[in-house]
Structures are given as structure tokens and as C-alpha cells.
mmCIF file of C-alpha atoms in Angstrom:
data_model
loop_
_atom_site.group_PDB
_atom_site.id
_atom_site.type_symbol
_atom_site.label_atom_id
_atom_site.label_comp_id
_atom_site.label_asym_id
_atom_site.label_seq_id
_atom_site.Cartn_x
_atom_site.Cartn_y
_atom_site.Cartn_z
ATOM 1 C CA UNK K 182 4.786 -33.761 21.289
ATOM 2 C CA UNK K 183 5.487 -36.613 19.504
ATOM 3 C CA UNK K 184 3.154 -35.866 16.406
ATOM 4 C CA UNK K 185 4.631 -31.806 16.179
ATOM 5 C CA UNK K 186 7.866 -33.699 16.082
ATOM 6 C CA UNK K 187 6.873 -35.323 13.051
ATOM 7 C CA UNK K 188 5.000 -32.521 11.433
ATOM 8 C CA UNK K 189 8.287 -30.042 12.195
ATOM 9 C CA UNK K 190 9.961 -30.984 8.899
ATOM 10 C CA UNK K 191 7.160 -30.207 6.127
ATOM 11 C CA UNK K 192 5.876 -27.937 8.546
ATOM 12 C CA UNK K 193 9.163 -26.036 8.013
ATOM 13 C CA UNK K 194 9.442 -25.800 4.349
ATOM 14 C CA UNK K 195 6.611 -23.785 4.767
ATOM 15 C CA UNK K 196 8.833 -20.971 5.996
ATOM 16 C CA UNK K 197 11.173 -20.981 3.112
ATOM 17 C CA UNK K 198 7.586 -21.081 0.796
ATOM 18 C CA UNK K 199 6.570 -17.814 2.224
ATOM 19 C CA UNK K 200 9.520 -16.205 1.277
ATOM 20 C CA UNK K 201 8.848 -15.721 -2.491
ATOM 21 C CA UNK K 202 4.786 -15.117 -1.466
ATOM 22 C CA UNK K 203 6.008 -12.357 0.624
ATOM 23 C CA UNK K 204 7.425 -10.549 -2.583
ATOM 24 C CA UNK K 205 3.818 -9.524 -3.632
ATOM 25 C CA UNK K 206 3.525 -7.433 -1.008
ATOM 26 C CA UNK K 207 7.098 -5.799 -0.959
ATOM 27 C CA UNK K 208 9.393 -5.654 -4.387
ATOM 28 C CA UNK K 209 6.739 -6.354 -6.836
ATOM 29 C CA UNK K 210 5.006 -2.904 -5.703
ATOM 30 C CA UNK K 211 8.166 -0.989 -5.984
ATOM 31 C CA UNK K 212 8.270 -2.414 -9.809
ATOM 32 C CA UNK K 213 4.704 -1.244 -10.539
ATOM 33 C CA UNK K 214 5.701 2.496 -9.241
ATOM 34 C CA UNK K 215 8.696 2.728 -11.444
ATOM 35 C CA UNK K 216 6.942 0.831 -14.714
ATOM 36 C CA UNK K 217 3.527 2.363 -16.676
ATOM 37 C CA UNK K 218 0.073 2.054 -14.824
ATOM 38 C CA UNK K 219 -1.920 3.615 -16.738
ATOM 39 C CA UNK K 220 -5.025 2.398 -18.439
ATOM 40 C CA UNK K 221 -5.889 5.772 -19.722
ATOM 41 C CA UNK K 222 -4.487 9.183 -20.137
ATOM 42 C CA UNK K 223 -6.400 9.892 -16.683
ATOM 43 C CA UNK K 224 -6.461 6.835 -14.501
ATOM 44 C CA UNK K 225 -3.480 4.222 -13.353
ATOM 45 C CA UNK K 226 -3.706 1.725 -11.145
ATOM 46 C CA UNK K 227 -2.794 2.169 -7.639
ATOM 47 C CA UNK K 228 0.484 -0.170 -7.263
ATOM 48 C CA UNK K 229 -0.537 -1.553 -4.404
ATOM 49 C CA UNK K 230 -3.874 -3.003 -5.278
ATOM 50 C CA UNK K 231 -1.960 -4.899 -8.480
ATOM 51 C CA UNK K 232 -2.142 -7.522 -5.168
ATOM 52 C CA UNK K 233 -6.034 -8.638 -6.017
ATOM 53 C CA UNK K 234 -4.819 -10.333 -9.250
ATOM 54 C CA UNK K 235 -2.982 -13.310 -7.074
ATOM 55 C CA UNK K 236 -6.472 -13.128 -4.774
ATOM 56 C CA UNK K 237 -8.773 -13.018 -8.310
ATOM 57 C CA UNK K 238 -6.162 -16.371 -9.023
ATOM 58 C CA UNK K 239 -7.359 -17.845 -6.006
ATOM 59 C CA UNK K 240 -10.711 -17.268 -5.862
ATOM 60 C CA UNK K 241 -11.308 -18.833 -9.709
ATOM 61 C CA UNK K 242 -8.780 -21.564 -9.003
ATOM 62 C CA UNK K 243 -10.653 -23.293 -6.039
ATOM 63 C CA UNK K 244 -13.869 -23.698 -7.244
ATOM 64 C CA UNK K 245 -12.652 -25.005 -11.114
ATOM 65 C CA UNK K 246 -10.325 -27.667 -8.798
ATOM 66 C CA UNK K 247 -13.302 -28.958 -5.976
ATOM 67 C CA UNK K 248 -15.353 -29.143 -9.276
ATOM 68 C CA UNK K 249 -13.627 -30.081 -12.386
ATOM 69 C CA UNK K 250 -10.519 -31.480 -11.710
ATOM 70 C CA UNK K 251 -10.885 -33.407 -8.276
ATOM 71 C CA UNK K 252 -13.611 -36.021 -10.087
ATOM 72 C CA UNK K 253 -10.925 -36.664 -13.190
ATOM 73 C CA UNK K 254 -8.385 -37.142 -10.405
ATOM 74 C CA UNK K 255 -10.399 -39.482 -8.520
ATOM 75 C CA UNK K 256 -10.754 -41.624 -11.601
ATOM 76 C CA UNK K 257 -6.703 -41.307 -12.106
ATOM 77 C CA UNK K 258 -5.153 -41.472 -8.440
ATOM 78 C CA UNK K 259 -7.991 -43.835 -6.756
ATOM 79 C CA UNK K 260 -8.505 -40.664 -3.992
ATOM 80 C CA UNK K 261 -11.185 -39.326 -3.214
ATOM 81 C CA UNK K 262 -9.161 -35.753 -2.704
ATOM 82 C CA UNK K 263 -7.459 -36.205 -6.001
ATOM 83 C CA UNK K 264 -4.305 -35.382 -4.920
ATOM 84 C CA UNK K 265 -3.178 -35.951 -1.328
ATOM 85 C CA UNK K 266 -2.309 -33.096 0.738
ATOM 86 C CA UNK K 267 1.208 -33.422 0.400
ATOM 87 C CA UNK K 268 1.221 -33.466 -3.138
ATOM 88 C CA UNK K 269 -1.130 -30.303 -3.318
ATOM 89 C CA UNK K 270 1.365 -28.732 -0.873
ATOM 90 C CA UNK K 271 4.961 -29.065 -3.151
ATOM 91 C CA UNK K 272 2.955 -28.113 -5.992
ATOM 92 C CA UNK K 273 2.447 -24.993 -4.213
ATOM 93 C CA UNK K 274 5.874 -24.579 -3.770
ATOM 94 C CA UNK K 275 7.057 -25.237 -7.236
ATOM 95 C CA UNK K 276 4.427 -22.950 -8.403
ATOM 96 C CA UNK K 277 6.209 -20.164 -6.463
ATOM 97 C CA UNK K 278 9.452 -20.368 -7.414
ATOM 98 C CA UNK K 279 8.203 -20.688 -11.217
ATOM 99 C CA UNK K 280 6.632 -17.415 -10.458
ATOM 100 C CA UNK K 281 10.146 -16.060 -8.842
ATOM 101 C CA UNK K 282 11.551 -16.799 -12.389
ATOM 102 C CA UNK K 283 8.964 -15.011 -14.585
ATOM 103 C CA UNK K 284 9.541 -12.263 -12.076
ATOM 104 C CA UNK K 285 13.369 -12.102 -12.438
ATOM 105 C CA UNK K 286 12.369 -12.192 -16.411
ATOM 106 C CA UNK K 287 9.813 -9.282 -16.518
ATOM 107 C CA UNK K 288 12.295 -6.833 -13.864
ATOM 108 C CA UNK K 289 15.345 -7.613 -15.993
ATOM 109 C CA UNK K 290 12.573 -6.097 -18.760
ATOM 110 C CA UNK K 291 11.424 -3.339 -17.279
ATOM 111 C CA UNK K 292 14.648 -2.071 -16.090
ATOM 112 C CA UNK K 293 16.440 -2.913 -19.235
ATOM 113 C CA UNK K 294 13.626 -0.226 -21.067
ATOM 114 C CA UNK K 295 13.783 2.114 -18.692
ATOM 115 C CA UNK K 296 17.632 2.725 -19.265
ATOM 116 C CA UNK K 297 17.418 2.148 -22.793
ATOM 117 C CA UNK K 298 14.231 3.962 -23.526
ATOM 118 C CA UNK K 299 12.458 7.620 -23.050
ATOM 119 C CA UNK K 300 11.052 7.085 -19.677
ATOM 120 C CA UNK K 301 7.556 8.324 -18.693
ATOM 121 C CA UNK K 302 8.892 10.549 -15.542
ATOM 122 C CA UNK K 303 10.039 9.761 -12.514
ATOM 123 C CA UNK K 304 8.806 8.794 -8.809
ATOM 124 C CA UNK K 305 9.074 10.988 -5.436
ATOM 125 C CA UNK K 306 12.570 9.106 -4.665
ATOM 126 C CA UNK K 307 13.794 10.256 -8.420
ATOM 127 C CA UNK K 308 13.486 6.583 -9.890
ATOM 128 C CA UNK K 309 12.903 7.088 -13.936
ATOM 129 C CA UNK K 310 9.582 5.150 -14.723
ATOM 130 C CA UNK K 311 9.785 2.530 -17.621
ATOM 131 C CA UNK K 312 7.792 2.582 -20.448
ATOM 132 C CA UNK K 313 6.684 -1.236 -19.894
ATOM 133 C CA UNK K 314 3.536 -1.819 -19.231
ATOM 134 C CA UNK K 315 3.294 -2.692 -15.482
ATOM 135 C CA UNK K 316 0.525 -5.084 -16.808
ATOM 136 C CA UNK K 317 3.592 -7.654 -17.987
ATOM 137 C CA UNK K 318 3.837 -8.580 -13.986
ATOM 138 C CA UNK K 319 -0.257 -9.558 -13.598
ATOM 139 C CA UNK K 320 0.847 -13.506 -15.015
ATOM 140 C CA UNK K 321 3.670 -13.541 -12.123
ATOM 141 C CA UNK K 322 0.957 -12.251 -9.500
ATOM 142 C CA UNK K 323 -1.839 -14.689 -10.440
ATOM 143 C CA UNK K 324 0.570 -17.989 -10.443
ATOM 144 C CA UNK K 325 1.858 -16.645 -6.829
ATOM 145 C CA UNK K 326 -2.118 -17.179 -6.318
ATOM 146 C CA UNK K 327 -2.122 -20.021 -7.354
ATOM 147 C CA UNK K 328 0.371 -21.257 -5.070
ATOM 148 C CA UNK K 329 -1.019 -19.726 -1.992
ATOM 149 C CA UNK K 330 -4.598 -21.998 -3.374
ATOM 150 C CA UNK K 331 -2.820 -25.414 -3.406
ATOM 151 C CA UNK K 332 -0.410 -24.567 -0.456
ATOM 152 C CA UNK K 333 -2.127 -22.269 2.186
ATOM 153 C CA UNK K 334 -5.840 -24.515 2.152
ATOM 154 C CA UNK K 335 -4.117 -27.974 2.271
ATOM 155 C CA UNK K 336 -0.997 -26.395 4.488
ATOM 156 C CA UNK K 337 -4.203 -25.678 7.114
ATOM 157 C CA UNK K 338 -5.898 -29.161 6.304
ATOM 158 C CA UNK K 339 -3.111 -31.127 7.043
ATOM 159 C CA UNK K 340 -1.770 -29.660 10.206
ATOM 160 C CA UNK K 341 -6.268 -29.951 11.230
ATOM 161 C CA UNK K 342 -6.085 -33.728 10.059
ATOM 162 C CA UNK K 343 -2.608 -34.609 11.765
ATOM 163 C CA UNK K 344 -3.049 -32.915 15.049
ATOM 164 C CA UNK K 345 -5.169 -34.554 17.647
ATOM 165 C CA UNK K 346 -8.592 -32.937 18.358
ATOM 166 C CA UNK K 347 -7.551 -31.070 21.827
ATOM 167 C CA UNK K 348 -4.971 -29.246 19.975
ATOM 168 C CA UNK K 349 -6.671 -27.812 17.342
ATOM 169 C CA UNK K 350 -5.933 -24.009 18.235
ATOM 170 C CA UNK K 351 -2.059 -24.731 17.885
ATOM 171 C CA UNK K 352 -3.031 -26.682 14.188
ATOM 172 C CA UNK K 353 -4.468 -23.034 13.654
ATOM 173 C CA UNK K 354 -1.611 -21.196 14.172
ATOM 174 C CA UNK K 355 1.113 -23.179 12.663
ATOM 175 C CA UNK K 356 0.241 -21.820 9.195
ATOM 176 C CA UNK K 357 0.123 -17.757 10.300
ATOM 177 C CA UNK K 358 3.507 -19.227 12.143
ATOM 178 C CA UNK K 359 4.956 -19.903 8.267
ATOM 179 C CA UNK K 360 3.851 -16.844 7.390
ATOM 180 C CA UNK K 361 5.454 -14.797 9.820
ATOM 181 C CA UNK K 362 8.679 -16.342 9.706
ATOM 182 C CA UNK K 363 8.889 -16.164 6.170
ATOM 183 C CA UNK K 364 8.222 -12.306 6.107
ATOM 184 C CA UNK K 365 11.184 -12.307 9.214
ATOM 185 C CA UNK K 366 13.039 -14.581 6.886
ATOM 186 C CA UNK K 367 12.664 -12.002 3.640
ATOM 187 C CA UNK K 368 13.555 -9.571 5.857
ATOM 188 C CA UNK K 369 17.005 -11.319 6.764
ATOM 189 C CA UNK K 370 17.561 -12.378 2.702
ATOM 190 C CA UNK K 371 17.203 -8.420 2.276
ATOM 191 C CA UNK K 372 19.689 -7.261 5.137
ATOM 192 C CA UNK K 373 22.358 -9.679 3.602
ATOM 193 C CA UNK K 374 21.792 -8.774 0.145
ATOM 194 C CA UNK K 375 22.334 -5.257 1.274
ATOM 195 C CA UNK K 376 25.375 -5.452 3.374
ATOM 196 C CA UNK K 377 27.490 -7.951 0.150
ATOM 197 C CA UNK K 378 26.284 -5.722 -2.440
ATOM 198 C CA UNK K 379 25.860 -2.122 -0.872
ATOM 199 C CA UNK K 380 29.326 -1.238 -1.198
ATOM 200 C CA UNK K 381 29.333 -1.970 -5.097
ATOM 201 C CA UNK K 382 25.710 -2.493 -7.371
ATOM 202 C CA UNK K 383 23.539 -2.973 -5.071
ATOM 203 C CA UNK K 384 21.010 -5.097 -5.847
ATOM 204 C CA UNK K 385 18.119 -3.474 -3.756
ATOM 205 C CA UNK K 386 19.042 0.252 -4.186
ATOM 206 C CA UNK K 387 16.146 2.553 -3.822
ATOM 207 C CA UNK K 388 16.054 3.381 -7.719
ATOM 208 C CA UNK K 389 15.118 -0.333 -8.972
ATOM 209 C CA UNK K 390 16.729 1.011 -12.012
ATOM 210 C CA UNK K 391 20.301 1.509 -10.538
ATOM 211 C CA UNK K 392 20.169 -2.274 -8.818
ATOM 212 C CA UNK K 393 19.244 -5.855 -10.185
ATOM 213 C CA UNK K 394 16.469 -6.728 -8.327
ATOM 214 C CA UNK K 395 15.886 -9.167 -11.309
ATOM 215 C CA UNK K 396 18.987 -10.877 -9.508
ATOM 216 C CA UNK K 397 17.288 -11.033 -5.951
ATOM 217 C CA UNK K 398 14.744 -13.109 -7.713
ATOM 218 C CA UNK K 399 17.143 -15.554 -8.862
ATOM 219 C CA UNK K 400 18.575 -15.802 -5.651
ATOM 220 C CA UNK K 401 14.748 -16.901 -4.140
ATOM 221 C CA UNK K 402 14.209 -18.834 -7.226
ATOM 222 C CA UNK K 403 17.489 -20.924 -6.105
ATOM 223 C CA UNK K 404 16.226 -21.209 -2.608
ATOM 224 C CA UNK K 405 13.015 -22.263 -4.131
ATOM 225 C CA UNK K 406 14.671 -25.271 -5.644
ATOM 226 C CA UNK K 407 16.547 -26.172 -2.903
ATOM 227 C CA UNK K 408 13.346 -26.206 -0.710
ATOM 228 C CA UNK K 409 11.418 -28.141 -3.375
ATOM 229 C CA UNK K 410 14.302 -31.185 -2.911
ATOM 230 C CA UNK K 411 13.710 -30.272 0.448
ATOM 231 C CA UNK K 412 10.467 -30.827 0.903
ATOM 232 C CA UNK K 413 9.967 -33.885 -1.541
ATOM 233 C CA UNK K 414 12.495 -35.249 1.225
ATOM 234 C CA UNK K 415 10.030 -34.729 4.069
ATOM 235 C CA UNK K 416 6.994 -35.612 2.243
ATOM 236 C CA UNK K 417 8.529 -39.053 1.121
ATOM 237 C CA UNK K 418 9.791 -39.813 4.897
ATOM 238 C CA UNK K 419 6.415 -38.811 6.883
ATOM 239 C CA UNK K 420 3.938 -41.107 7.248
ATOM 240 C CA UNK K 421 0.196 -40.245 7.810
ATOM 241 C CA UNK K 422 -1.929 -40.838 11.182
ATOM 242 C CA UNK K 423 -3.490 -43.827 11.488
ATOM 243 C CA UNK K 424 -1.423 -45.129 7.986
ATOM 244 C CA UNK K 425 1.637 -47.302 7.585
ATOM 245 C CA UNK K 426 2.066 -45.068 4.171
ATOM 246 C CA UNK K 427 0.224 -42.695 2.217
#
């Protein structure tokens, strides 16, 4: 009890992390419908797979940091992970709300075409599809990635190097518990946003082009920030197991 008590607090920002992560998998698809797919006059990519470009992110990101970077680091920090846990974990986290930001920049884009510009058609719920290239959100996708690589993998080493051996399976689940409460947590951002704005713009409408999702990203970005304080809080008060300081 005593050592989920003091894994709780960093354990927590982890909630608030998932948030912008989430946004992959929900908004950011809605903006690929309504901006141009297409590689050719006969194929487009499905908006839904525009996903594998934060896993590609990952998958060349681990392997160039276990190989290149961690034996510089070792010669800077005196580690022999390079950068603690901790640290790998709020670099995560500023990583994600930096790509929040370049994903408020690149809606506020696309939308600002599409109402300004001859539009390539529209979707089954009427939305007019910009003319941007729906290529202009890969960077956003692949440094949301990135922050899943340094957060998620040390997230699950920490809670497996902090949590006594006979509790293992709850050191498991704590990271799958971030995750779920940040998509419940997404969820409540997007019932609030839609009951203050609804009435007026709102910032969620169906038609991406009538709202300001661009301003729903700010709002996460802003969280983001808040948790980053946040969580450079908890890191700076928690002591490792079996260390008077790390």
C-alpha cells in the first residue's frame, strides 16, 4: 500500500498524458476525411490507417535510442540508462503537447482552405473536403509516437521496478489503467466542450469546417502544460526504492 501511495502521483499524470494520445485515434481521423488523401487520381489513403505513422515513429525511434543515443548519454549523465525513467517519462509528455500545438496549427490550415478555397467534394455527413494535403498532419502523428516510445516503455518499467515482485500483475495494469482513463477523460473534455459551445460555434460540430477544432487543441495543449508543471512536481518529490534520491 504504502509504495502505490507513492507511485499515485506520477502514476496520475499519466491520465492527463493520454488525453492528447487519444486524439490519434478520434479528431485527427475526422481531419483526414474532410482534407485530400489522395496519392493518385485512383488511390487515397484510408483515414484511419494515417495511425501507423505514430507506430512507424515508434518502431525507428527505439532501436536508434537503445543503440545510438543511450552510450553518448552514459558518457554525459554517468547512467547506465542514459536518462532515468522519470526523465524519459516528462519528455514524453512534453512531446505530446508539442504535437497538440502543430495539430491546432495544421486544423486551423486545413479549415482555413477549405472555406477559402474550391474544395475537392464533400463527405457522407456533407463536410466540404479541403484541398490540403492530409499529408501536412503525418509530422503531428509521428511526434505523438514518439511520445508514446519515451512514455508508454519507461511508464511500464518503472511501475515493474517500483512495485515489489508479488505484485507484478497490478504493475501490469497500471499503464492500460492510464490509458483508459484518459480515453474516459477525452471523453468528458468533449461533453463539456459541447454543452459551452453548442449553443453558439461549436467547436466540435460534425462539419470540422463549421467548428474550431484547431481550438480544442489549444485547450489540450494548455492542459498539457499544466500537467508538465505537474508532473516535474511529482518527479522532483518521489524518491526511488532502495535510494535516498535519484
Amino acid at each position: 500500500m504504502k509504495c502505490l501511495i507513492r507511485i499515485v502521483p506520477v502514476w496520475s499524470t499519466g491520465i492527463i498524458y493520454y488525453v492528447a494520445v487519444v486524439q490519434q485515434s478520434t479528431y485527427v481521423v475526422l481531419s483526414e476525411l474532410q482534407s485530400d488523401r489522395h496519392l493518385s487520381r485512383s488511390f487515397q489513403i484510408p483515414a484511419a490507417s494515417f495511425t501507423v505513422f505514430a507506430m512507424l515513429a515508434q518502431t525507428l525511434w527505439i532501436p536508434i535510442y537503445d543503440r545510438l543515443l543511450v552510450p553518448r548519454l552514459r558518457r554525459v549523465t554517468g547512467k547506465d540508462e542514459g536518462l532515468t525513467l522519470l526523465q524519459r517519462q516528462g519528455i514524453g509528455i512534453a512531446l505530446s503537447t508539442v504535437a497538440m500545438v502543430m495539430s491546432a496549427v495544421v486544423e486551423d490550415r486545413r479549415r482555413h482552405i477549405a472555406l477559402t478555397q474550391p474544395t475537392l467534394g464533400t463527405t457522407i455527413t456533407g463536410g466540404a473536403i479541403s484541398a490540403m494535403s492530409s499529408l501536412w498532419m503525418v509530422p503531428q502523428l509521428m511526434v505523438l509516437g514518439l511520445s508514446e516510445a519515451f512514455n508508454l516503455i519507461s511508464q511500464i518499467e518503472f511501475y515493474y521496478k517500483e512495485i515489489p515482485e508479488h505484485m507484478r500483475s497490478v504493475a501490469g495494469a497500471l499503464a492500460f489503467c492510464n490509458l483508459a482513463l484518459g480515453n474516459y477523460l477525452s471523453g468528458f473534455l468533449v461533453t463539456i466542450v459541447h454543452r459551452t459551445t453548442g449553443a453558439g460555434s461549436n467547436w466540435l460540430a460534425q462539419d470540422l469546417n463549421k467548428g474550431r477544432l484547431d481550438l480544442f487543441y489549444w485547450m489540450i495543449a494548455g492542459i498539457g502544460i499544466f500537467n508538465i508543471i505537474y508532473f516535474m512536481i511529482c518527479a522532483k518529490w518521489y524518491r526511488f526504492k532502495g535510494a535516498a534520491a535519484n
